[in-house]
Amino acid sequence: MPLVHITLLEGRTVEQKRKVAARITDVLVEDAGAKREAIVVAFHDTPRDSYASGGVLMCDKT
Amino acid sequence: MPLVHITLLEGRTVEQKRKVAARITDVLVEDAGAKREAIVVAFHDTPRDSYASGGVLMCDKT
Amino acid sequence: MPLVHITLLEGRTVEQKRKVAARITDVLVEDAGAKREAIVVAFHDTPRDSYASGGVLMCDKT
Amino acid sequence: MPLVHITLLEGRTVEQKRKVAARITDVLVEDAGAKREAIVVAFHDTPRDSYASGGVLMCDKT
Amino acid sequence: MPLVHITLLEGRTVEQKRKVAARITDVLVEDAGAKREAIVVAFHDTPRDSYASGGVLMCDKT
Amino acid sequence: MPLVHITLLEGRTVEQKRKVAARITDVLVEDAGAKREAIVVAFHDTPRDSYASGGVLMCDKT
């Protein structure tokens, strides 16, 4: 039943999300004993002006 | 004080969200003893290429 | 497929959560066209010293 | 290591987000003893038809 | 920079979480082009009376 | 209306949370134009065995 919410910078392709979702689901089945059909992965794309690390927006980093 | 975050596939109409927000708020008032004015419901619309169940993106399901 | 995360003050009983989960699921089936078996509701109980509104922790409100 | 997710109505400018991210990071360093470089702030902009308080969508409030 | 929040039923061991965190991080480096040191994985353990699918709490399923 | 969810390692005192909640609320009033009474801050304490950066659980870091 794990629910996986991934917040990441926008720009990843559908193919990247496809692989990530499939592999993370495999990991949770194999290593956490989760049932495959109960695993949900949601991607929350975030623009570079809406994500900061160390107090600095990504759009301001050089 | 409940904060309700709903992650769902994009495409719901405003009228659907209006009804869902009103009724979920009613439920939390009636069954959880929450104060109406303190209840917040936020919808996070998600594209079909950003949501997977069972390891498969919704856009890849037939 | 809606994923519902509810952050609320700790102290609700199992019976309250049982009713809330059942009724919110009904709402999403009836008004958002979601499939019942794909709806997940997770409650995140939060102590009164870990939840603030208006800048004041709940444990500090009289 | 705090992860800060802020769900807010869309419409804030980049300059507003820049200030908010910088100052929240300062707060967590000064008052929570967090390491600056490990603090992440993510803004989740939400349309007025996807955010309700008291059971009423923001777009329906006068 | 991906932030990964995993909501799952309580009961997983530290060894399970260790493997899941390591492998999910690998997936995001290899398939999403993320920088390893910027990836965070947080597990939110949830009791069986606080998690419902299909409108039924896990503690009520037989 | 901002909703602020802060995921952090457990161990902060009530006094630390009190200050952080008050100051973050001030920031959102002053720099994001939010109404004070509509701001909610929730802290999600996380054990060191449930939080990883760079693929390594905090309890495994030296």
Short mmCIF file of C-alpha atoms in Angstrom, two decimals:
data_model
loop_
_atom_site.label_atom_id
_atom_site.label_comp_id
_atom_site.label_asym_id
_atom_site.label_seq_id
_atom_site.Cartn_x
_atom_site.Cartn_y
_atom_site.Cartn_z
CA MET A 1 0.00 0.00 0.00
CA PRO A 2 2.80 2.46 -0.12
CA LEU A 3 1.91 5.87 -1.51
CA VAL A 4 4.93 7.53 -3.06
CA HIS A 5 4.88 11.27 -3.69
CA ILE A 6 7.88 12.59 -5.60
CA THR A 7 8.42 16.35 -5.78
CA LEU A 8 10.96 17.14 -8.46
CA LEU A 9 11.99 19.88 -10.84
CA GLU A 10 9.88 19.94 -13.97
CA GLY A 11 11.46 18.80 -17.20
CA ARG A 12 11.64 15.05 -16.85
CA THR A 13 10.30 13.18 -19.87
CA VAL A 14 7.48 10.68 -19.84
CA GLU A 15 10.03 7.95 -20.53
CA GLN A 16 11.99 8.96 -17.44
CA LYS A 17 8.85 8.91 -15.29
CA ARG A 18 7.84 5.56 -16.78
CA LYS A 19 11.13 3.98 -15.77
CA VAL A 20 11.22 5.60 -12.34
CA ALA A 21 7.66 4.53 -11.51
CA ALA A 22 8.27 0.97 -12.67
CA ARG A 23 11.55 0.57 -10.81
CA ILE A 24 10.38 2.18 -7.56
CA THR A 25 7.40 -0.14 -7.62
CA ASP A 26 9.73 -3.12 -8.06
CA VAL A 27 11.82 -1.94 -5.10
CA LEU A 28 8.78 -1.72 -2.84
CA VAL A 29 7.58 -5.17 -3.86
CA GLU A 30 10.99 -6.78 -3.45
CA ASP A 31 12.31 -5.02 -0.35
CA ALA A 32 9.25 -3.80 1.55
CA GLY A 33 6.88 -6.69 0.88
CA ALA A 34 4.25 -4.43 -0.68
CA LYS A 35 1.60 -5.70 -3.06
CA ARG A 36 2.33 -4.42 -6.56
CA GLU A 37 -1.24 -3.42 -7.41
CA ALA A 38 -1.52 -1.33 -4.24
CA ILE A 39 1.51 0.86 -4.94
CA VAL A 40 0.91 4.35 -6.25
CA VAL A 41 3.57 6.75 -7.47
CA ALA A 42 2.69 10.41 -8.09
CA PHE A 43 5.09 12.96 -9.57
CA HIS A 44 4.67 16.61 -8.61
CA ASP A 45 6.57 18.67 -11.17
CA THR A 46 7.85 21.92 -9.73
CA PRO A 47 9.18 24.93 -11.65
CA ARG A 48 12.67 26.22 -10.88
CA ASP A 49 11.21 29.35 -9.32
CA SER A 50 9.24 27.28 -6.83
CA TYR A 51 11.96 25.11 -5.38
CA ALA A 52 14.77 26.26 -3.11
CA SER A 53 17.64 24.51 -1.39
CA GLY A 54 19.82 26.26 1.13
CA GLY A 55 17.45 29.20 0.93
CA VAL A 56 18.08 29.92 -2.76
CA LEU A 57 15.58 29.29 -5.55
CA MET A 58 16.85 26.95 -8.25
CA CYS A 59 16.29 29.66 -10.86
CA ASP A 60 18.77 31.87 -9.01
CA LYS A 61 21.57 29.32 -8.89
CA THR A 62 24.33 29.71 -11.42
CA MET B 1 -8.24 21.78 11.83
CA PRO B 2 -7.97 18.95 9.38
CA LEU B 3 -5.90 19.67 6.29
CA VAL B 4 -7.03 17.53 3.39
CA HIS B 5 -4.73 17.10 0.40
CA ILE B 6 -6.26 15.23 -2.52
CA THR B 7 -4.01 14.07 -5.34
CA LEU B 8 -6.11 13.09 -8.34
CA LEU B 9 -5.96 12.81 -12.09
CA GLU B 10 -6.56 16.13 -13.81
CA GLY B 11 -9.83 16.63 -15.63
CA ARG B 12 -12.34 17.10 -12.84
CA THR B 13 -14.60 20.10 -13.33
CA VAL B 14 -14.97 22.97 -10.93
CA GLU B 15 -18.46 21.72 -10.14
CA GLN B 16 -17.07 18.33 -9.15
CA LYS B 17 -14.45 19.95 -6.92
CA ARG B 18 -17.08 22.23 -5.42
CA LYS B 19 -19.24 19.28 -4.40
CA VAL B 20 -16.34 17.18 -3.15
CA ALA B 21 -14.92 20.01 -1.01
CA ALA B 22 -18.32 20.80 0.48
CA ARG B 23 -19.19 17.21 1.29
CA ILE B 24 -15.78 16.25 2.70
CA THR B 25 -15.98 19.29 4.94
CA ASP B 26 -19.41 18.14 6.12
CA VAL B 27 -18.04 14.70 6.87
CA LEU B 28 -15.21 16.08 8.99
CA VAL B 29 -17.58 18.33 10.92
CA GLU B 30 -20.13 15.59 11.52
CA ASP B 31 -17.89 12.59 12.14
CA ALA B 32 -14.57 13.99 13.32
CA GLY B 33 -15.78 16.91 15.40
CA ALA B 34 -13.77 19.43 13.39
CA LYS B 35 -14.66 23.10 13.22
CA ARG B 36 -15.96 23.95 9.77
CA GLU B 37 -14.00 27.17 9.34
CA ALA B 38 -10.72 25.41 10.15
CA ILE B 39 -11.02 22.74 7.46
CA VAL B 40 -8.99 23.17 4.29
CA VAL B 41 -9.26 20.99 1.19
CA ALA B 42 -6.61 21.30 -1.54
CA PHE B 43 -6.77 19.46 -4.86
CA HIS B 44 -3.51 18.58 -6.60
CA ASP B 45 -4.37 17.80 -10.23
CA THR B 46 -1.96 15.34 -11.76
CA PRO B 47 -1.50 14.53 -15.47
CA ARG B 48 -1.87 10.94 -16.63
CA ASP B 49 1.85 10.75 -17.36
CA SER B 50 2.67 11.63 -13.76
CA TYR B 51 0.60 9.06 -11.90
CA ALA B 52 1.26 5.33 -11.77
CA SER B 53 -0.42 2.43 -10.07
CA GLY B 54 1.07 -1.03 -10.03
CA GLY B 55 4.18 0.46 -11.63
CA VAL B 56 2.41 1.60 -14.82
CA LEU B 57 1.69 5.22 -15.73
CA MET B 58 -1.99 5.95 -16.28
CA CYS B 59 -1.22 7.16 -19.83
CA ASP B 60 0.11 3.68 -20.63
CA LYS B 61 -2.96 1.80 -19.44
CA THR B 62 -5.37 0.66 -22.07
CA MET C 1 -7.31 7.06 -8.05
CA PRO C 2 -7.54 9.88 -5.60
CA LEU C 3 -5.03 9.80 -2.77
CA VAL C 4 -6.37 11.58 0.28
CA HIS C 5 -3.97 12.67 3.00
CA ILE C 6 -5.63 14.09 6.10
CA THR C 7 -3.47 15.87 8.67
CA LEU C 8 -5.43 16.28 11.89
CA LEU C 9 -4.97 16.66 15.59
CA GLU C 10 -4.43 13.34 17.33
CA GLY C 11 -7.22 11.99 19.46
CA ARG C 12 -9.79 10.81 16.97
CA THR C 13 -11.07 7.31 17.67
CA VAL C 14 -10.90 4.39 15.29
CA GLU C 15 -14.66 4.61 14.92
CA GLN C 16 -14.37 8.25 13.81
CA LYS C 17 -11.68 7.39 11.28
CA ARG C 18 -13.72 4.43 10.05
CA LYS C 19 -16.70 6.65 9.31
CA VAL C 20 -14.65 9.46 7.79
CA ALA C 21 -12.75 7.11 5.47
CA ALA C 22 -15.94 5.37 4.34
CA ARG C 23 -17.84 8.58 3.69
CA ILE C 24 -15.01 10.42 1.93
CA THR C 25 -14.61 7.40 -0.32
CA ASP C 26 -18.33 7.54 -1.10
CA VAL C 27 -18.05 11.23 -1.95
CA LEU C 28 -15.19 10.64 -4.38
CA VAL C 29 -17.06 7.80 -6.08
CA GLU C 30 -20.30 9.74 -6.35
CA ASP C 31 -19.06 13.22 -7.17
CA ALA C 32 -15.62 12.78 -8.72
CA GLY C 33 -16.21 9.60 -10.69
CA ALA C 34 -13.39 7.76 -8.97
CA LYS C 35 -13.20 3.99 -8.76
CA ARG C 36 -13.83 2.86 -5.21
CA GLU C 37 -11.04 0.33 -5.02
CA ALA C 38 -8.47 2.90 -6.15
CA ILE C 39 -9.20 5.41 -3.42
CA VAL C 40 -6.80 5.61 -0.50
CA VAL C 41 -7.30 7.66 2.65
CA ALA C 42 -4.39 8.15 5.06
CA PHE C 43 -4.70 9.92 8.41
CA HIS C 44 -1.63 11.69 9.80
CA ASP C 45 -2.26 12.27 13.50
CA THR C 46 -0.47 15.32 14.81
CA PRO C 47 0.14 16.28 18.45
CA ARG C 48 -1.07 19.63 19.71
CA ASP C 49 2.51 20.86 20.02
CA SER C 50 3.14 20.19 16.35
CA TYR C 51 0.26 22.06 14.76
CA ALA C 52 -0.16 25.82 14.62
CA SER C 53 -2.74 28.12 13.15
CA GLY C 54 -2.27 31.86 13.02
CA GLY C 55 1.26 31.32 14.24
CA VAL C 56 0.24 29.78 17.58
CA LEU C 57 0.65 26.12 18.52
CA MET C 58 -2.60 24.41 19.44
CA CYS C 59 -1.15 23.53 22.86
CA ASP C 60 -0.73 27.24 23.58
CA LYS C 61 -4.33 28.19 22.77
CA THR C 62 -6.65 28.67 25.68
CA MET D 1 17.16 18.42 6.99
CA PRO D 2 13.75 19.93 7.17
CA LEU D 3 11.62 19.56 4.05
CA VAL D 4 9.12 22.37 3.76
CA HIS D 5 6.13 21.99 1.46
CA ILE D 6 4.02 25.12 1.09
CA THR D 7 0.64 24.83 -0.60
CA LEU D 8 -0.64 28.30 -1.49
CA LEU D 9 -2.89 30.07 -3.92
CA GLU D 10 -1.20 30.74 -7.24
CA GLY D 11 -0.26 34.29 -8.08
CA ARG D 12 2.76 34.94 -5.89
CA THR D 13 5.68 36.47 -7.76
CA VAL D 14 9.13 35.01 -7.99
CA GLU D 15 10.38 37.84 -5.79
CA GLN D 16 7.86 36.86 -3.10
CA LYS D 17 8.91 33.22 -3.26
CA ARG D 18 12.58 34.23 -3.19
CA LYS D 19 12.08 36.16 0.03
CA VAL D 20 9.89 33.54 1.66
CA ALA D 21 12.31 30.70 0.87
CA ALA D 22 15.29 32.66 2.14
CA ARG D 23 13.64 33.75 5.36
CA ILE D 24 12.07 30.38 6.20
CA THR D 25 15.48 28.82 5.71
CA ASP D 26 16.97 31.37 8.11
CA VAL D 27 14.28 30.56 10.67
CA LEU D 28 15.02 26.84 10.51
CA VAL D 29 18.75 27.43 10.87
CA GLU D 30 18.38 29.86 13.76
CA ASP D 31 15.54 28.29 15.73
CA ALA D 32 15.54 24.60 14.80
CA GLY D 33 19.26 24.01 14.51
CA ALA D 34 19.00 22.77 10.94
CA LYS D 35 21.90 22.84 8.52
CA ARG D 36 21.29 25.46 5.85
CA GLU D 37 22.36 23.36 2.89
CA ALA D 38 19.99 20.55 3.89
CA ILE D 39 16.85 22.67 3.94
CA VAL D 40 14.49 22.42 0.99
CA VAL D 41 11.44 24.61 0.39
CA ALA D 42 8.93 23.65 -2.31
CA PHE D 43 5.97 25.81 -3.30
CA HIS D 44 2.88 24.10 -4.66
CA ASP D 45 0.81 26.76 -6.44
CA THR D 46 -2.88 26.00 -6.37
CA PRO D 47 -5.63 27.60 -8.47
CA ARG D 48 -8.58 29.25 -6.73
CA ASP D 49 -10.88 26.49 -7.97
CA SER D 50 -8.76 23.85 -6.28
CA TYR D 51 -8.57 25.22 -2.76
CA ALA D 52 -11.42 25.37 -0.28
CA SER D 53 -11.72 26.56 3.30
CA GLY D 54 -14.84 26.00 5.34
CA GLY D 55 -16.15 23.86 2.49
CA VAL D 56 -16.20 26.68 -0.07
CA LEU D 57 -13.81 26.98 -3.01
CA MET D 58 -11.82 30.22 -3.04
CA CYS D 59 -13.24 31.05 -6.48
CA ASP D 60 -16.72 31.05 -4.96
CA LYS D 61 -15.92 33.45 -2.15
CA THR D 62 -16.93 37.05 -2.61
CA MET E 1 16.56 17.36 -5.95
CA PRO E 2 13.72 14.93 -5.77
CA LEU E 3 11.94 14.76 -2.45
CA VAL E 4 10.36 11.37 -1.93
CA HIS E 5 7.64 10.95 0.69
CA ILE E 6 6.53 7.37 1.24
CA THR E 7 3.39 6.72 3.28
CA LEU E 8 3.24 3.08 4.26
CA LEU E 9 1.84 0.79 6.90
CA GLU E 10 3.99 0.66 9.99
CA GLY E 11 5.97 -2.47 10.66
CA ARG E 12 8.80 -2.31 8.16
CA THR E 13 12.21 -2.94 9.69
CA VAL E 14 15.14 -0.58 9.57
CA GLU E 15 16.86 -2.99 7.20
CA GLN E 16 13.89 -2.79 4.81
CA LYS E 17 13.91 1.00 4.91
CA ARG E 18 17.67 1.05 4.43
CA LYS E 19 17.41 -1.00 1.25
CA VAL E 20 14.39 0.89 -0.08
CA ALA E 21 16.01 4.30 0.47
CA ALA E 22 19.26 3.22 -1.14
CA ARG E 23 17.62 1.65 -4.18
CA ILE E 24 15.12 4.45 -4.78
CA THR E 25 18.00 6.91 -4.65
CA ASP E 26 19.85 4.83 -7.23
CA VAL E 27 16.79 4.82 -9.48
CA LEU E 28 16.49 8.60 -9.36
CA VAL E 29 20.18 9.07 -10.12
CA GLU E 30 20.18 6.60 -12.99
CA ASP E 31 16.83 7.28 -14.62
CA ALA E 32 15.90 10.84 -13.64
CA GLY E 33 19.33 12.46 -13.75
CA ALA E 34 19.12 13.62 -10.13
CA LYS E 35 22.16 14.39 -8.04
CA ARG E 36 22.61 11.75 -5.38
CA GLU E 37 23.37 14.11 -2.51
CA ALA E 38 20.21 16.14 -3.20
CA ILE E 39 17.79 13.21 -2.95
CA VAL E 40 15.79 12.84 0.25
CA VAL E 41 13.56 9.91 1.14
CA ALA E 42 11.19 10.18 4.11
CA PHE E 43 9.06 7.31 5.39
CA HIS E 44 5.77 8.12 7.10
CA ASP E 45 4.72 5.02 9.04
CA THR E 46 0.98 4.74 9.39
CA PRO E 47 -0.97 2.46 11.76
CA ARG E 48 -3.51 0.05 10.33
CA ASP E 49 -6.34 2.08 11.84
CA SER E 50 -5.23 5.18 9.97
CA TYR E 51 -5.05 3.87 6.44
CA ALA E 52 -8.02 2.89 4.26
CA SER E 53 -8.36 1.62 0.73
CA GLY E 54 -11.71 1.27 -0.95
CA GLY E 55 -13.24 3.01 2.06
CA VAL E 56 -12.23 0.33 4.55
CA LEU E 57 -9.55 0.74 7.22
CA MET E 58 -6.75 -1.82 6.99
CA CYS E 59 -7.50 -2.97 10.55
CA ASP E 60 -11.01 -3.94 9.42
CA LYS E 61 -9.90 -6.09 6.48
CA THR E 62 -9.82 -9.80 7.02
CA MET F 1 -4.12 30.41 3.10
CA PRO F 2 -0.76 28.81 2.91
CA LEU F 3 -0.50 25.33 4.35
CA VAL F 4 3.00 24.58 5.53
CA HIS F 5 4.06 20.99 6.11
CA ILE F 6 7.49 20.57 7.66
CA THR F 7 9.07 17.13 7.72
CA LEU F 8 12.00 17.12 10.11
CA LEU F 9 14.00 14.81 12.31
CA GLU F 10 12.34 14.21 15.65
CA GLY F 11 13.87 15.78 18.71
CA ARG F 12 12.98 19.44 18.40
CA THR F 13 11.52 20.90 21.58
CA VAL F 14 8.14 22.53 21.90
CA GLU F 15 9.90 25.86 22.35
CA GLN F 16 11.71 25.40 19.04
CA LYS F 17 8.47 24.54 17.25
CA ARG F 18 6.75 27.49 18.91
CA LYS F 19 9.33 29.91 17.55
CA VAL F 20 9.49 28.33 14.11
CA ALA F 21 5.70 28.36 13.68
CA ALA F 22 5.44 31.97 14.82
CA ARG F 23 8.24 33.24 12.64
CA ILE F 24 7.22 31.32 9.50
CA THR F 25 3.73 32.71 9.91
CA ASP F 26 5.19 36.22 10.14
CA VAL F 27 7.18 35.63 6.96
CA LEU F 28 4.11 34.54 5.03
CA VAL F 29 2.12 37.54 6.25
CA GLU F 30 4.89 40.02 5.48
CA ASP F 31 6.29 38.65 2.24
CA ALA F 32 3.50 36.59 0.66
CA GLY F 33 0.52 38.72 1.62
CA ALA F 34 -1.21 35.85 3.42
CA LYS F 35 -3.82 36.38 6.10
CA ARG F 36 -2.40 35.41 9.48
CA GLU F 37 -5.43 33.47 10.69
CA ALA F 38 -5.46 31.34 7.54
CA ILE F 39 -1.90 30.08 7.88
CA VAL F 40 -1.36 26.58 9.19
CA VAL F 41 1.98 25.02 10.07
CA ALA F 42 2.20 21.28 10.73
CA PHE F 43 5.35 19.52 11.89
CA HIS F 44 5.86 15.88 10.93
CA ASP F 45 8.53 14.47 13.24
CA THR F 46 10.48 11.68 11.63
CA PRO F 47 12.79 9.18 13.35
CA ARG F 48 16.39 8.89 12.19
CA ASP F 49 15.69 5.44 10.76
CA SER F 50 12.97 6.86 8.51
CA TYR F 51 14.81 9.67 6.82
CA ALA F 52 17.56 9.31 4.23
CA SER F 53 19.64 11.75 2.24
CA GLY F 54 21.94 10.64 -0.52
CA GLY F 55 20.50 7.17 -0.13
CA VAL F 56 21.70 6.69 3.45
CA LEU F 57 19.44 6.66 6.52
CA MET F 58 20.31 9.31 9.10
CA CYS F 59 20.80 6.59 11.72
CA ASP F 60 23.57 5.12 9.56
CA LYS F 61 25.54 8.36 9.20
CA THR F 62 28.55 8.82 11.41
#
